[in-house]
């Protein structure tokens, strides 16, 4: 071998060693960067879980009955059986709701009850445990929604960007999120499923293919915007996870299908990234029907939508079969009852602009101007990012798609007569992600040392505005979760305490001594579902009835127009309703369980034929009557001279949109303070007598 060849070989060997060394260093730096990002992400997630658990336990107010009657009540029945006292509303009896969501909380109830039994917890502590457990589970679900809102913003704007951190700040400081995200609505679970699915969605497939695209083993394009941190991960696995989550959200709330239909169309067909509406007005609309994804990606997307959707439908059908004891399709029945028979209108009819004039302001609160500004920029006149650099094509495409989804879903749902803010709740993480850009552009130059304002006064004003916005959000959140309608929860806490104090402390019965009552009866003369039910009453010894509001199912259109439910019948003529359905109230002044009803009055106490827990039956005078302050004068006249006295009053609100729910909540009961003291003395005498009998018996054996 010549000296020249030897020198060349040594040079090549040195280059290989250098390249190998450089590759090792690069891999090490990449691994270190991944570890650092994983640590930050883990810390953020743990903080959000702790934050939302604190959030869940700080909520002391009532919002809407679906929080309990569409989730916790059926879950209670699944966990503890039909005789457990859960109130099952007409939607469940007519198979209008899927059972997947309550099944989650049913598992929670079963596990908690088993643990309480194993640990030997007292009924009081077990009740507290059963009330707290669903809050913790829902808090974790809400924290995952916050976390993936941040992750989606990172995907839109890039890792570590100010916009991504701003999106996290917006969702954490949102008063609506503080007020609603940790409540057990199916909409809250739907929102979390939606935002996780949006993070996993293959957004890069909506861009036209290029020669620089990398593909995985299934010939599916990888997201090159993630740089070297995004290796050849399995795109198919991510897509399947996304579609399974999306299918679950659609099973929970069929209207969630609108989000995924829009995104599927945007992914398959060409979408604009600049001046979309202006270009549409000048160009041929048919040009928009050109495919943006590859043929392979379109095939995979259609195939996986079919298989993942079929799998979730089969799972949902199986769960519904086990719950309803019959094969049924609740989503179809839901649409039939609410659209064909127009039963949803019975629960309220709103203006067409409700979501624009009230929905968005309630969801966004003080962040509304930033969301409007971002929506306008992204939809009509987007020219670039907040920096001087031109944004990535994927960023432009994602922002336009998210903007279109938020507006289209809101627009379509505006055509439905019955509207509620939580129906558009799934678009809130999208709005936070989009609003983060305008929020950052407005405030970052004023608060960041890296880009100080030349004008000191403008910087000072913007800082003051930021503090005012955050203070306003905190004030709204505290008011809504602590001071507006706390009484519906407090009154059930009071009733539980009464039951635990006077009914769970009974002495063991003797043959010659009649034990005191172990069942407590309660009647709620309020608009239907004004308080939670068994999920907060807990104890099976509390038997309760309430006014119903069943819709006219199966009735003709003429009958539906003139239909008046039980609660409305009561509020139309309260005195006459009570006289016809309950008779005269008891007039006796006996001790616990000792009462002599007047002639013509319904028996006070436990009646197996009474309408306990929403079941059909007769109304009877209970031991505790619960009603709003609006009825105080009427009930005072009806109960005048009876055995009932006011025994509890709880603050509820300064104002309410329903006149029937205005004022405090009052409890009238047959057990006043003197009776309670007398009952306590009676219990002590019984215990002393039992102790004497035991000593006498033991003396005989000796």
XYZ file of C-alpha atoms in Angstrom:
702
model
C 0.000 0.000 0.000
C 1.410 3.371 -0.980
C 2.017 6.139 1.508
C -0.716 8.209 -0.202
C -3.280 5.448 0.250
C -2.285 4.998 3.872
C -2.666 8.716 4.531
C -6.120 8.729 2.891
C -7.199 5.754 4.984
C -6.075 7.450 8.179
C -7.904 10.632 7.169
C -11.136 8.732 6.452
C -10.856 6.891 9.748
C -10.378 10.165 11.598
C -13.432 11.673 9.885
C -15.533 8.660 10.815
C -14.419 8.891 14.433
C -15.178 12.635 14.475
C -18.577 12.103 12.901
C -19.349 9.345 15.381
C -18.240 11.572 18.250
C -20.316 14.490 16.961
C -23.318 12.203 16.526
C -22.944 10.922 20.078
C -22.741 14.477 21.430
C -25.787 15.494 19.396
C -27.758 12.484 20.637
C -26.731 13.263 24.195
C -27.833 16.899 23.884
C -31.106 15.761 22.331
C -31.729 13.268 25.130
C -30.912 15.922 27.737
C -33.306 18.385 26.119
C -36.056 15.788 26.033
C -35.490 14.953 29.704
C -35.674 18.639 30.639
C -38.902 19.142 28.705
C -40.381 15.977 30.220
C -39.528 17.268 33.697
C -41.158 20.629 33.004
C -44.239 18.931 31.576
C -44.493 16.639 34.580
C -44.205 19.556 36.986
C -46.877 21.478 35.095
C -49.244 18.485 35.170
C -48.758 17.891 38.901
C -49.322 21.582 39.608
C -52.534 21.557 37.560
C -53.849 18.455 39.348
C -53.206 20.019 42.757
C -54.692 23.306 41.552
C -57.889 21.690 40.272
C -58.326 19.559 43.397
C -58.178 22.779 45.417
C -60.611 24.241 42.887
C -63.033 21.322 43.285
C -63.161 21.516 47.078
C -63.540 25.299 47.057
C -66.826 25.126 45.130
C -69.738 25.549 47.512
C -72.486 26.606 45.106
C -75.148 25.014 42.931
C -75.119 25.574 39.168
C -77.385 23.248 37.193
C -79.075 19.938 38.096
C -77.450 17.984 35.254
C -74.243 18.042 37.292
C -75.906 15.513 39.583
C -78.916 14.003 37.818
C -77.112 13.153 34.551
C -73.975 11.745 36.160
C -73.916 11.053 39.898
C -77.489 9.823 40.394
C -77.346 7.064 37.739
C -73.812 6.275 38.919
C -75.162 5.823 42.450
C -77.816 3.438 41.163
C -75.252 1.428 39.178
C -72.966 1.141 42.211
C -75.527 0.459 44.950
C -78.625 -0.903 43.203
C -82.133 0.262 42.398
C -83.195 0.464 46.026
C -80.381 2.854 46.988
C -82.530 5.983 46.741
C -81.041 7.528 43.587
C -83.356 9.820 41.623
C -83.479 8.583 38.022
C -84.918 11.250 35.727
C -87.125 10.665 32.728
C -84.191 10.808 30.261
C -82.765 7.649 31.802
C -86.099 5.879 32.077
C -86.689 6.520 28.361
C -83.114 5.536 27.402
C -82.015 8.940 26.120
C -78.590 9.053 27.783
C -75.512 6.846 27.232
C -74.315 5.120 30.379
C -70.567 5.440 29.759
C -70.114 8.652 31.731
C -72.015 7.562 34.886
C -70.203 4.220 34.787
C -66.924 6.029 35.516
C -68.334 7.491 38.725
C -70.080 4.222 39.565
C -66.650 2.560 39.683
C -65.442 5.411 41.902
C -68.396 4.932 44.267
C -67.897 1.174 44.429
C -64.176 1.468 45.163
C -64.750 4.123 47.845
C -67.530 2.125 49.493
C -65.353 -0.992 49.529
C -62.457 0.942 51.050
C -64.712 2.498 53.666
C -66.022 -0.936 54.625
C -62.505 -2.407 54.773
C -61.250 0.475 56.913
C -64.290 0.367 59.177
C -65.189 4.009 58.641
C -68.219 5.382 60.437
C -71.273 6.322 58.329
C -70.386 9.996 58.759
C -66.854 9.614 57.414
C -68.020 7.260 54.679
C -70.559 9.868 53.546
C -67.840 12.523 53.388
C -65.636 10.105 51.441
C -68.369 9.354 48.895
C -69.057 13.050 48.370
C -65.367 13.937 47.948
C -64.299 11.113 45.627
C -66.139 12.264 42.452
C -64.732 15.762 42.989
C -61.178 14.439 42.982
C -61.744 12.372 39.838
C -63.332 15.295 38.015
C -60.498 17.577 39.168
C -57.981 15.245 37.514
C -60.054 15.275 34.323
C -60.138 19.090 34.392
C -56.368 19.251 35.002
C -55.778 17.089 31.926
C -57.878 19.540 29.922
C -55.718 22.459 31.115
C -52.518 20.524 30.437
C -53.428 19.634 26.863
C -54.598 23.160 26.170
C -51.006 24.169 26.903
C -49.658 21.300 24.774
C -51.908 22.257 21.855
C -50.717 25.872 22.103
C -47.130 24.590 21.983
C -47.952 22.758 18.794
C -49.562 25.865 17.293
C -46.942 28.442 18.288
C -43.845 26.272 19.050
C -42.376 24.946 22.271
C -41.489 27.463 24.938
C -43.198 30.330 23.132
C -44.826 33.178 25.018
C -48.126 32.338 23.343
C -48.066 28.781 24.714
C -47.435 30.000 28.253
C -50.135 32.635 27.791
C -52.642 29.935 26.789
C -51.839 28.082 30.014
C -52.260 31.303 32.000
C -55.605 32.010 30.336
C -57.077 28.609 31.142
C -55.779 28.668 34.731
C -57.096 32.179 35.416
C -60.396 31.685 33.582
C -63.370 32.262 35.920
C -65.524 29.898 33.875
C -62.945 27.128 34.209
C -62.766 27.702 37.952
C -66.555 27.697 38.161
C -67.384 24.777 35.867
C -64.438 22.531 34.932
C -64.444 20.491 38.170
C -68.194 19.867 38.114
C -69.390 16.435 36.987
C -71.128 17.544 33.795
C -70.758 15.341 30.749
C -69.815 18.576 28.953
C -66.713 18.894 31.156
C -65.604 15.368 30.304
C -66.411 16.047 26.646
C -64.252 19.192 26.712
C -61.236 17.335 28.087
C -61.622 14.525 25.554
C -61.890 17.105 22.774
C -58.757 19.058 23.671
C -56.661 15.890 24.057
C -57.966 14.713 20.697
C -57.088 18.070 19.110
C -53.532 17.742 20.415
C -53.196 14.276 18.865
C -54.852 15.258 15.569
C -52.525 15.060 12.498
C -52.613 18.762 11.676
C -49.620 18.499 9.322
C -51.631 16.313 6.958
C -53.615 19.400 5.964
C -50.484 20.845 4.283
C -49.619 19.955 0.721
C -46.923 17.250 0.469
C -43.325 18.318 -0.231
C -40.087 16.496 -0.992
C -38.747 17.361 2.457
C -41.501 15.450 4.281
C -40.460 12.533 6.443
C -42.668 9.447 6.686
C -43.027 6.621 9.180
C -43.281 2.903 8.534
C -46.916 3.293 7.394
C -45.971 5.951 4.816
C -47.683 8.638 6.864
C -46.080 12.060 7.084
C -44.431 13.105 10.338
C -44.756 16.556 11.831
C -41.448 18.121 10.787
C -42.264 21.330 12.666
C -41.419 19.488 15.874
C -37.810 19.248 14.748
C -35.519 16.523 15.982
C -37.583 16.086 19.142
C -40.259 14.425 17.050
C -38.729 11.169 15.837
C -40.404 8.464 13.787
C -43.208 7.977 16.243
C -46.137 5.848 15.199
C -48.503 8.279 13.514
C -51.100 5.551 13.234
C -51.120 4.987 17.009
C -51.542 8.724 17.672
C -54.356 8.903 15.126
C -56.139 5.955 16.721
C -55.878 7.484 20.198
C -57.245 10.734 18.809
C -60.187 9.083 17.068
C -61.060 6.922 20.074
C -61.194 10.029 22.256
C -63.216 11.869 19.622
C -65.642 8.956 19.303
C -66.098 8.863 23.084
C -66.862 12.601 23.087
C -69.397 12.103 20.292
C -71.088 9.268 22.179
C -71.373 11.517 25.241
C -72.612 14.517 23.273
C -73.585 13.888 19.626
C -73.065 17.582 18.813
C -69.311 17.046 19.306
C -69.371 15.382 15.902
C -69.463 18.862 14.348
C -65.880 19.551 15.469
C -64.465 16.411 13.921
C -66.441 16.713 10.704
C -64.961 20.180 10.174
C -61.420 19.038 10.929
C -61.721 15.990 8.680
C -62.791 18.178 5.763
C -59.965 20.643 6.434
C -57.450 17.787 6.561
C -58.531 16.077 3.373
C -59.242 19.119 1.220
C -57.088 22.146 0.431
C -57.551 25.007 2.906
C -56.230 28.563 2.589
C -53.651 30.025 4.935
C -53.860 33.668 3.921
C -56.841 35.939 3.147
C -59.181 32.901 3.069
C -62.503 34.654 2.510
C -61.082 37.184 0.061
C -59.392 34.477 -1.974
C -62.604 32.444 -1.922
C -64.586 35.342 -3.336
C -62.207 35.735 -6.269
C -61.295 32.134 -6.936
C -63.267 29.202 -8.213
C -64.814 27.412 -5.198
C -64.139 24.083 -6.894
C -60.437 24.745 -6.399
C -60.976 24.293 -2.671
C -61.915 20.656 -3.308
C -58.358 19.691 -4.205
C -56.805 17.120 -1.899
C -54.162 18.356 0.519
C -53.409 14.996 2.143
C -51.738 12.165 0.285
C -53.856 9.348 -1.044
C -52.413 7.030 1.592
C -53.309 9.455 4.383
C -56.878 9.825 3.111
C -57.291 6.059 3.011
C -55.908 5.631 6.512
C -58.054 8.471 7.905
C -61.294 7.083 6.456
C -60.445 3.543 7.543
C -59.539 4.504 11.097
C -62.593 6.736 11.496
C -64.750 3.765 10.573
C -63.003 1.238 12.810
C -62.519 3.499 15.851
C -66.061 4.795 15.590
C -67.433 1.258 15.285
C -65.381 0.089 18.268
C -66.676 2.890 20.517
C -70.247 2.420 19.343
C -70.007 -1.294 20.145
C -68.545 -0.561 23.583
C -71.207 2.058 24.267
C -73.944 -0.325 23.120
C -72.620 -3.006 25.471
C -72.525 -0.623 28.449
C -76.030 0.620 27.616
C -77.223 -2.986 27.313
C -75.931 -3.764 30.790
C -77.494 -0.611 32.246
C -80.864 -0.563 30.488
C -81.204 -4.371 30.235
C -82.117 -3.905 26.573
C -80.373 -3.104 23.311
C -80.821 0.592 22.613
C -79.183 3.540 20.865
C -79.547 6.560 23.203
C -78.116 9.134 20.782
C -80.801 8.362 18.201
C -83.548 8.418 20.820
C -82.166 11.698 22.176
C -82.413 13.343 18.751
C -85.897 11.913 18.209
C -87.276 13.174 21.533
C -85.655 16.609 21.396
C -86.005 17.413 17.677
C -88.967 15.415 16.376
C -91.108 15.858 19.489
C -89.531 19.247 20.404
C -89.375 18.364 24.100
C -86.200 20.377 24.650
C -88.195 23.582 24.142
C -90.001 22.853 27.424
C -86.739 23.605 29.236
C -86.242 27.005 27.636
C -86.088 28.746 24.285
C -83.358 31.274 23.568
C -82.694 33.954 20.987
C -80.679 33.011 17.906
C -77.798 35.259 19.027
C -77.608 33.759 22.536
C -74.151 32.219 22.093
C -72.702 35.410 20.608
C -74.339 37.818 23.062
C -74.174 35.690 26.230
C -72.322 32.432 25.582
C -68.934 33.808 24.566
C -68.945 36.584 27.212
C -69.689 34.045 29.959
C -67.039 31.617 28.729
C -64.285 34.166 28.181
C -65.133 36.918 30.684
C -62.368 39.550 30.577
C -60.489 37.668 27.835
C -63.306 38.235 25.330
C -61.642 41.209 23.506
C -58.474 39.202 22.889
C -60.455 36.249 21.539
C -62.472 38.479 19.196
C -59.311 40.137 17.928
C -57.621 36.791 17.267
C -60.680 35.344 15.551
C -60.862 38.372 13.260
C -57.169 38.257 12.375
C -57.155 34.529 11.703
C -60.333 34.463 9.671
C -60.256 37.667 7.647
C -56.993 39.567 7.595
C -54.145 37.507 8.993
C -50.843 38.990 7.829
C -48.289 37.430 10.088
C -47.341 36.665 13.653
C -46.629 39.034 16.471
C -42.931 38.837 15.617
C -41.185 40.095 12.571
C -40.611 36.545 11.323
C -43.124 34.957 9.010
C -45.008 32.197 10.866
C -44.788 28.585 9.849
C -47.308 27.321 7.284
C -48.538 24.800 9.838
C -49.164 27.599 12.358
C -51.203 29.533 9.808
C -53.183 26.447 8.868
C -53.874 25.396 12.461
C -55.028 28.846 13.515
C -57.342 29.135 10.546
C -58.785 25.665 11.164
C -59.299 26.247 14.889
C -60.939 29.607 14.188
C -63.264 28.053 11.623
C -64.185 25.208 13.971
C -65.021 27.555 16.848
C -67.210 29.771 14.690
C -68.897 27.032 12.649
C -69.826 24.942 15.681
C -71.232 27.996 17.441
C -73.149 29.052 14.337
C -74.714 25.619 13.765
C -75.741 25.215 17.411
C -77.353 28.667 17.266
C -80.105 27.170 15.091
C -81.207 24.901 17.969
C -83.968 26.515 20.037
C -82.779 25.348 23.453
C -79.339 26.762 24.228
C -77.030 26.594 27.222
C -73.525 27.966 27.647
C -72.093 24.555 28.463
C -73.217 23.244 25.064
C -70.369 25.253 23.492
C -67.961 24.535 26.336
C -65.687 22.335 24.111
C -64.689 25.384 22.057
C -63.350 27.237 25.125
C -59.845 25.627 25.028
C -59.729 26.530 21.334
C -60.623 30.130 22.130
C -57.993 30.278 24.871
C -55.370 28.952 22.469
C -56.266 31.527 19.835
C -56.674 34.435 22.268
C -53.185 33.766 23.649
C -51.608 35.419 20.588
C -53.441 38.739 20.977
C -53.026 38.599 24.747
C -49.266 38.149 24.345
C -48.948 40.846 21.707
C -50.724 43.322 23.974
C -49.088 42.613 27.340
C -45.664 41.057 26.765
C -43.957 44.276 25.555
C -45.195 46.000 28.709
C -44.131 43.361 31.257
C -41.110 41.720 29.642
C -37.658 43.181 30.494
C -36.406 41.969 27.104
C -38.684 44.337 25.191
C -39.350 47.450 27.303
C -41.754 50.105 26.169
C -40.270 53.424 25.156
C -43.306 55.138 26.588
C -43.321 54.503 30.319
C -46.930 55.586 30.816
C -48.284 53.160 28.209
C -46.358 50.353 29.872
C -47.707 51.356 33.280
C -51.292 51.520 31.961
C -51.033 48.069 30.390
C -49.665 46.598 33.605
C -52.564 48.156 35.486
C -55.015 46.734 32.946
C -53.509 43.255 33.378
C -53.823 43.445 37.153
C -57.405 44.686 36.832
C -58.335 41.838 34.461
C -56.894 39.185 36.753
C -58.539 40.790 39.798
C -61.885 40.882 37.994
C -61.549 37.212 37.056
C -60.713 36.301 40.651
C -63.696 38.280 41.917
C -66.072 36.600 39.470
C -64.730 33.142 40.329
C -64.990 33.681 44.089
C -68.493 35.135 43.871
C -69.780 32.353 41.612
C -68.288 29.496 43.646
C -68.779 30.796 47.192
C -71.667 33.279 47.408
C -74.129 32.667 44.551
C -76.518 29.790 45.385
C -74.673 27.983 48.181
C -77.901 27.055 50.017
C -78.861 24.025 47.839
C -75.675 22.318 49.017
C -75.770 23.654 52.574
C -79.321 22.457 53.165
C -78.368 18.894 52.255
C -75.379 19.124 54.571
C -77.756 20.232 57.326
C -80.132 17.331 56.608
C -77.247 14.845 56.682
C -76.117 16.228 60.030
C -79.640 15.924 61.401
C -79.849 12.316 60.271
C -76.406 11.453 61.633
C -77.138 13.103 64.968
C -80.695 11.938 65.598
C -81.077 8.734 63.563
C -77.676 7.024 63.329
C -77.218 7.119 67.121
C -80.192 4.946 68.073
C -79.827 2.582 71.054
C -80.273 -1.150 70.379
C -83.963 -2.100 70.724
C -85.344 -4.125 73.645
C -88.482 -6.222 73.518
C -90.357 -4.021 75.996
C -89.065 -0.654 74.714
C -90.089 0.683 71.290
C -87.031 2.154 69.544
C -87.186 5.626 68.045
C -87.570 6.101 64.304
C -84.536 5.284 62.152
C -85.922 6.810 58.946
C -85.987 10.542 58.321
C -88.461 12.004 55.819
C -87.957 15.196 53.805
C -90.122 17.027 51.274
C -88.833 19.621 48.796
C -91.447 22.184 47.738
C -89.187 23.774 45.139
C -88.815 23.893 41.360
C -87.781 20.448 40.179
C -84.148 19.422 40.730
C -83.289 22.542 42.743
C -80.834 20.591 44.895
C -78.614 17.553 44.451
C -80.101 14.275 45.607
C -78.706 10.950 46.788
C -75.130 11.875 45.851
C -75.281 14.424 48.705
C -77.999 12.978 50.936
C -75.998 9.723 50.894
C -77.672 7.927 53.802
C -80.354 5.431 52.710
C -82.305 6.270 55.877
C -83.203 9.696 54.442
C -86.401 9.263 52.437
C -87.329 12.310 50.364
C -89.795 13.468 47.782
C -89.765 16.514 45.509
C -91.966 18.113 42.893
C -91.487 16.664 39.431
C -91.333 18.178 35.968
C -91.844 15.238 33.646
C -92.377 16.277 29.994
C -95.466 15.160 28.036
C -93.828 12.179 26.356
C -95.957 10.542 23.690
C -98.601 13.264 23.819
C -100.022 15.090 20.829
C -98.750 18.530 19.843
C -101.902 20.236 21.132
C -101.506 18.574 24.532
C -97.826 19.506 24.706
C -98.637 23.184 24.201
C -101.017 23.278 27.180
C -99.109 20.835 29.380
C -98.321 21.934 32.950
C -95.950 19.810 35.030
C -96.290 19.135 38.748
C -93.927 21.901 39.859
C -95.773 24.505 37.774
C -99.114 23.264 39.117
C -97.853 23.862 42.635
C -96.538 27.367 41.933
C -99.734 28.358 40.107
C -101.852 27.620 43.231
C -99.641 26.586 46.178
C -102.363 26.497 48.851
C -104.815 24.550 46.728
C -102.108 22.109 45.599
C -101.115 21.335 49.197
C -104.719 20.925 50.301
C -105.541 18.554 47.427
C -102.355 16.478 47.497
C -101.225 16.484 51.140
C -104.282 17.485 53.137
C -104.042 19.358 56.417
C -100.622 19.452 58.103
C -100.228 17.601 61.444
C -101.270 19.636 64.462
C -99.723 17.559 67.226
C -96.801 18.692 69.359
C -95.480 15.252 70.281
C -91.890 14.116 70.649
C -89.902 12.415 67.919
C -92.093 9.893 66.222
C -95.024 10.788 68.465
C -97.667 12.589 66.474
C -101.445 12.517 66.151
C -102.471 13.624 62.656
C -105.641 15.635 62.323
C -108.586 14.262 60.422
C -108.118 14.749 56.686
C -104.322 15.030 56.836
C -101.795 12.729 55.211
C -99.854 10.536 57.605
C -96.514 11.968 58.637
C -93.666 9.505 58.404
C -92.596 6.629 56.213
C -95.233 5.562 53.716
C -94.183 2.854 51.272
C -96.712 4.173 48.757
C -95.307 7.714 48.874
C -93.396 9.293 45.989
C -89.941 8.748 47.474
C -86.897 9.557 45.330
C -88.793 10.456 42.170
C -90.898 7.295 42.044
C -94.633 7.534 41.350
C -96.812 7.716 44.433
C -98.612 9.985 46.842
C -97.190 13.007 48.611
C -97.231 12.895 52.424
C -96.336 15.427 55.066
C -92.673 14.816 55.933
C -90.709 15.615 59.065
C -88.693 18.279 57.210
C -90.074 20.656 54.562
C -87.619 22.578 52.349
C -88.608 25.596 50.251
C -87.354 28.956 48.973
C -87.963 32.227 50.765
C -90.308 33.305 47.987
C -92.853 30.863 49.482
C -92.322 31.896 53.097
C -95.535 33.904 53.444
C -97.616 31.224 51.718
C -96.133 28.362 53.734
C -96.434 30.388 56.921
C -100.181 30.617 56.343
C -100.541 26.933 55.494
C -98.477 25.730 58.473
C -99.857 28.203 60.998
C -100.874 26.343 64.134
C -99.283 23.099 62.940
C -96.464 21.096 64.472
C -93.963 22.638 62.039
C -91.509 25.325 63.052
C -88.626 26.979 61.225
C -85.436 25.127 62.151
C -82.907 26.260 59.529
C -82.379 29.107 57.075
C -79.529 29.392 54.578
C -78.323 32.269 52.461
C -78.744 31.638 48.734
C -78.357 34.686 46.493
C -78.964 38.387 45.984
C -80.656 37.772 42.633
C -81.867 34.938 40.424
C -83.317 34.756 36.930
C -86.008 32.339 38.183
C -88.422 34.161 40.492
C -89.300 30.880 42.216
C -85.702 30.468 43.440
C -85.194 33.935 44.887
C -84.187 34.486 48.478
C -82.957 32.110 51.154
C -83.749 28.433 51.552
C -85.808 27.557 54.624
C -86.390 24.288 56.455
C -89.475 23.750 58.576
C -89.434 20.660 60.749
C -91.339 18.802 63.437
C -88.214 18.681 65.608
C -87.395 21.950 67.297
C -84.751 22.520 69.929
C -86.901 21.460 72.883
C -87.851 18.241 71.119
C -84.232 17.527 70.342
C -83.316 17.961 74.013
C -86.218 15.777 75.065
C -85.165 13.123 72.590
C -81.613 13.235 73.920
C -82.875 12.693 77.480
C -85.054 9.837 76.243
C -82.076 8.194 74.583
C -80.042 8.482 77.788
C -82.864 6.880 79.803
C -83.133 4.041 77.319
C -79.382 3.432 77.410
C -79.401 3.499 81.223
C -82.335 1.085 81.328
C -80.598 -1.254 78.892
C -77.438 -1.113 80.971
C -79.442 -2.030 84.095
C -81.069 -4.969 82.298
C -77.666 -6.233 81.183
C -76.307 -6.031 84.750
C -79.356 -7.864 86.073
C -79.014 -10.632 83.491
C -75.304 -11.043 84.199
C -76.106 -11.204 87.954
C -78.563 -14.041 87.370
C -75.900 -16.034 85.512
C -73.530 -15.573 88.406
